[in-house]
Each structure stands twice: as C-alpha cells, then as structure tokens.
Amino acid sequence: MSVQASSSLSLGISTFVSPPTRSRRRSLIRAKVEPSEKSVEIMRKFSEQYARKSGTYFCVDKGVTSVVIKGLADHKDSLGAPLCPCRHYDDKPAEAGQGFWNCPCVPMRERKECHCMLFLTPDNDFAGQEQTISLEEIRESTANM
C-alpha cells in the first residue's frame, strides 16, 4: 500500500498516528520483612558452633557477620533452608532444594572457602579473633538497615 500526499489524506493521517505514550512502569513496593528472632538465634548458634568446629573465625567487622547471619535466617524462614545470602540465584527454592549453597556450602565444607566471609581461616586478612557473636551485637549492627 502506498500513501500519497494529498489534502484529503493529510487530514486522515492524524487518526492513524498513535498518541505519545507514557511509560507504564509499575512500581513494585516490597516490604522489608525481618527474619524471625527464633531463626536469627538458630543461625547465630549454628555459626558459633561451626566456627569452633572448623577452626575458622568471624570477620573483624562484626557487621559483616551480623548481616550474613540475618540473611541465612531470612532464607531459613522463607525457603526452609539457610541458603547462602551472598549469591544471586535465578530460582532460590530450587537452589535451596539442591543443597549445594546451603550453609555451610560445599566450597566451605571441602576447602574452607566462605564467599560470605562468615567463616574465615586464621590466615585471612579479614579474620578476627572471635568465634562468638551475641544476639545484641547482631541487633545493633543491623539496626539501621
């Protein structure tokens, strides 16, 4: 079909031109839900026990330790398993079901390599000297997040 410029068509063309459209981005509002205190306490105790068992230490910056423990607790609540919170997953439930990245993950169990910096070997520059963290330290470190 060809369009010829003529006075009769010039009036009709405007009906075929779509009006400018506005972007219809929908805002997705996500409520930040804190993990249950029970799960945070379970993951705190687990982390302390595993650090002692594996001969590893928490990060010198307890804020790192606190955020990771809360991330594990959140995944325990939402997925039923402490999936590593420091990785991206296309399908979190499937990953949690496979268990490879559930804490302690396979790289940690096999080679003492913790991507999250929760469990650090003594020779790691970021390793502190502690294998304990209180619930109060976790609360204080993550209060403004």
mmCIF file of C-alpha atoms in Angstrom:
data_model
loop_
_atom_site.group_PDB
_atom_site.id
_atom_site.type_symbol
_atom_site.label_atom_id
_atom_site.label_comp_id
_atom_site.label_asym_id
_atom_site.label_seq_id
_atom_site.Cartn_x
_atom_site.Cartn_y
_atom_site.Cartn_z
ATOM 1 C CA MET A 1 0.000 0.000 0.000
ATOM 2 C CA SER A 2 1.365 3.390 -0.878
ATOM 3 C CA VAL A 3 0.471 6.674 0.704
ATOM 4 C CA GLN A 4 0.215 9.690 -1.500
ATOM 5 C CA ALA A 5 0.407 13.154 -0.085
ATOM 6 C CA SER A 6 -2.813 14.917 -0.786
ATOM 7 C CA SER A 7 -5.025 17.290 1.054
ATOM 8 C CA SER A 8 -7.662 14.602 1.567
ATOM 9 C CA LEU A 9 -5.167 12.182 3.157
ATOM 10 C CA SER A 10 -3.369 14.719 5.306
ATOM 11 C CA LEU A 11 -6.459 15.097 7.460
ATOM 12 C CA GLY A 12 -6.881 11.353 7.798
ATOM 13 C CA ILE A 13 -3.269 10.589 8.714
ATOM 14 C CA SER A 14 -3.594 12.005 12.211
ATOM 15 C CA THR A 15 -6.119 9.318 13.046
ATOM 16 C CA PHE A 16 -3.517 6.644 12.281
ATOM 17 C CA VAL A 17 -0.725 8.192 14.331
ATOM 18 C CA SER A 18 -0.772 6.885 17.826
ATOM 19 C CA PRO A 19 -0.582 9.487 20.539
ATOM 20 C CA PRO A 20 2.605 9.685 22.551
ATOM 21 C CA THR A 21 2.544 7.045 25.202
ATOM 22 C CA ARG A 22 3.721 7.390 28.717
ATOM 23 C CA SER A 23 5.913 4.761 30.178
ATOM 24 C CA ARG A 24 3.733 2.418 32.147
ATOM 25 C CA ARG A 25 6.269 1.293 34.667
ATOM 26 C CA ARG A 26 4.648 -0.234 37.619
ATOM 27 C CA SER A 27 6.236 0.428 40.923
ATOM 28 C CA LEU A 28 6.805 -2.657 42.937
ATOM 29 C CA ILE A 29 6.830 -1.964 46.613
ATOM 30 C CA ARG A 30 8.393 -4.623 48.750
ATOM 31 C CA ALA A 31 8.006 -4.568 52.462
ATOM 32 C CA LYS A 32 11.196 -5.358 54.277
ATOM 33 C CA VAL A 33 10.370 -8.284 56.495
ATOM 34 C CA GLU A 34 12.831 -9.117 59.199
ATOM 35 C CA PRO A 35 13.678 -12.754 59.802
ATOM 36 C CA SER A 36 12.142 -14.257 62.911
ATOM 37 C CA GLU A 37 14.106 -13.851 66.105
ATOM 38 C CA LYS A 38 13.995 -17.627 66.504
ATOM 39 C CA SER A 39 15.713 -18.162 63.144
ATOM 40 C CA VAL A 40 18.308 -15.467 63.859
ATOM 41 C CA GLU A 41 19.111 -17.195 67.154
ATOM 42 C CA ILE A 42 19.293 -20.616 65.482
ATOM 43 C CA MET A 43 21.662 -19.298 62.808
ATOM 44 C CA ARG A 44 23.741 -17.407 65.399
ATOM 45 C CA LYS A 45 24.236 -20.574 67.449
ATOM 46 C CA PHE A 46 24.932 -22.616 64.327
ATOM 47 C CA SER A 47 27.542 -20.072 63.169
ATOM 48 C CA GLU A 48 29.337 -20.095 66.505
ATOM 49 C CA GLN A 49 29.341 -23.887 66.660
ATOM 50 C CA TYR A 50 30.542 -24.278 63.067
ATOM 51 C CA ALA A 51 33.309 -21.684 63.527
ATOM 52 C CA ARG A 52 34.636 -23.642 66.519
ATOM 53 C CA LYS A 53 34.281 -26.992 64.741
ATOM 54 C CA SER A 54 36.003 -25.792 61.549
ATOM 55 C CA GLY A 55 38.715 -23.698 63.213
ATOM 56 C CA THR A 56 37.506 -20.557 61.495
ATOM 57 C CA TYR A 57 36.774 -17.078 62.834
ATOM 58 C CA PHE A 58 34.262 -14.308 62.274
ATOM 59 C CA CYS A 59 35.192 -11.188 60.359
ATOM 60 C CA VAL A 60 36.929 -8.463 62.324
ATOM 61 C CA ASP A 61 33.939 -6.286 61.331
ATOM 62 C CA LYS A 62 31.054 -7.898 63.203
ATOM 63 C CA GLY A 63 28.655 -6.032 60.918
ATOM 64 C CA VAL A 64 29.607 -8.448 58.127
ATOM 65 C CA THR A 65 28.940 -11.417 60.389
ATOM 66 C CA SER A 66 25.620 -9.949 61.535
ATOM 67 C CA VAL A 67 24.315 -9.281 58.027
ATOM 68 C CA VAL A 68 25.210 -12.774 56.845
ATOM 69 C CA ILE A 69 23.582 -14.428 59.864
ATOM 70 C CA LYS A 70 20.403 -12.414 59.302
ATOM 71 C CA GLY A 71 20.467 -13.334 55.601
ATOM 72 C CA LEU A 72 20.758 -17.008 56.490
ATOM 73 C CA ALA A 73 17.896 -16.634 58.975
ATOM 74 C CA ASP A 74 15.756 -14.908 56.349
ATOM 75 C CA HIS A 75 16.314 -17.759 53.896
ATOM 76 C CA LYS A 76 15.624 -20.296 56.635
ATOM 77 C CA ASP A 77 12.261 -18.593 57.223
ATOM 78 C CA SER A 78 11.331 -18.098 53.567
ATOM 79 C CA LEU A 79 12.879 -21.192 51.957
ATOM 80 C CA GLY A 80 13.161 -23.647 54.829
ATOM 81 C CA ALA A 81 16.937 -23.836 54.401
ATOM 82 C CA PRO A 82 19.866 -21.492 55.170
ATOM 83 C CA LEU A 83 20.723 -20.736 51.550
ATOM 84 C CA CYS A 84 23.853 -18.606 51.160
ATOM 85 C CA PRO A 85 22.628 -14.987 51.111
ATOM 86 C CA CYS A 86 25.678 -13.673 49.270
ATOM 87 C CA ARG A 87 24.946 -15.119 45.850
ATOM 88 C CA HIS A 88 22.416 -14.442 43.107
ATOM 89 C CA TYR A 89 20.018 -17.236 42.216
ATOM 90 C CA ASP A 90 17.568 -17.448 39.346
ATOM 91 C CA ASP A 91 15.476 -19.892 41.366
ATOM 92 C CA LYS A 92 16.095 -19.715 45.110
ATOM 93 C CA PRO A 93 13.711 -22.542 46.086
ATOM 94 C CA ALA A 94 15.361 -24.893 43.588
ATOM 95 C CA GLU A 95 18.844 -23.967 44.841
ATOM 96 C CA ALA A 96 17.787 -24.474 48.449
ATOM 97 C CA GLY A 97 16.400 -27.881 47.482
ATOM 98 C CA GLN A 98 19.669 -28.944 45.867
ATOM 99 C CA GLY A 99 21.640 -28.050 48.982
ATOM 100 C CA PHE A 100 24.940 -27.098 47.331
ATOM 101 C CA TRP A 101 24.751 -23.482 48.558
ATOM 102 C CA ASN A 102 23.051 -24.207 51.880
ATOM 103 C CA CYS A 103 25.273 -23.107 54.738
ATOM 104 C CA PRO A 104 27.828 -24.440 55.227
ATOM 105 C CA CYS A 105 28.099 -24.685 51.457
ATOM 106 C CA VAL A 106 30.117 -27.316 49.638
ATOM 107 C CA PRO A 107 33.127 -24.987 48.999
ATOM 108 C CA MET A 108 33.239 -24.233 52.731
ATOM 109 C CA ARG A 109 32.969 -27.860 53.769
ATOM 110 C CA GLU A 110 35.532 -29.055 51.240
ATOM 111 C CA ARG A 111 38.065 -26.196 51.065
ATOM 112 C CA LYS A 112 37.164 -23.743 53.855
ATOM 113 C CA GLU A 113 36.177 -21.125 51.265
ATOM 114 C CA CYS A 114 33.326 -18.947 52.529
ATOM 115 C CA HIS A 115 32.167 -16.495 49.881
ATOM 116 C CA CYS A 116 30.172 -14.542 52.516
ATOM 117 C CA MET A 117 33.144 -14.019 54.821
ATOM 118 C CA LEU A 118 31.208 -15.592 57.681
ATOM 119 C CA PHE A 119 33.799 -18.295 58.315
ATOM 120 C CA LEU A 120 37.361 -17.086 57.784
ATOM 121 C CA THR A 121 40.568 -19.037 58.190
ATOM 122 C CA PRO A 122 43.101 -17.535 60.621
ATOM 123 C CA ASP A 123 45.420 -16.519 57.754
ATOM 124 C CA ASN A 124 42.693 -14.387 56.130
ATOM 125 C CA ASP A 125 43.432 -10.648 56.458
ATOM 126 C CA PHE A 126 39.814 -10.005 57.491
ATOM 127 C CA ALA A 127 39.635 -12.714 60.157
ATOM 128 C CA GLY A 128 39.033 -11.519 63.659
ATOM 129 C CA GLN A 129 39.868 -13.492 66.768
ATOM 130 C CA GLU A 130 36.324 -14.329 67.810
ATOM 131 C CA GLN A 131 34.084 -17.289 67.213
ATOM 132 C CA THR A 132 31.152 -15.824 69.106
ATOM 133 C CA ILE A 133 28.636 -13.086 68.470
ATOM 134 C CA SER A 134 25.725 -12.077 70.679
ATOM 135 C CA LEU A 135 22.169 -11.520 69.564
ATOM 136 C CA GLU A 136 22.566 -7.957 70.838
ATOM 137 C CA GLU A 137 25.616 -7.408 68.577
ATOM 138 C CA ILE A 138 23.558 -8.624 65.620
ATOM 139 C CA ARG A 139 20.695 -6.289 66.506
ATOM 140 C CA GLU A 140 22.996 -3.286 66.945
ATOM 141 C CA SER A 141 24.949 -3.948 63.737
ATOM 142 C CA THR A 142 21.821 -4.250 61.617
ATOM 143 C CA ALA A 143 19.512 -1.751 63.344
ATOM 144 C CA ASN A 144 19.689 0.897 60.605
ATOM 145 C CA MET A 145 19.421 -1.393 57.604
#
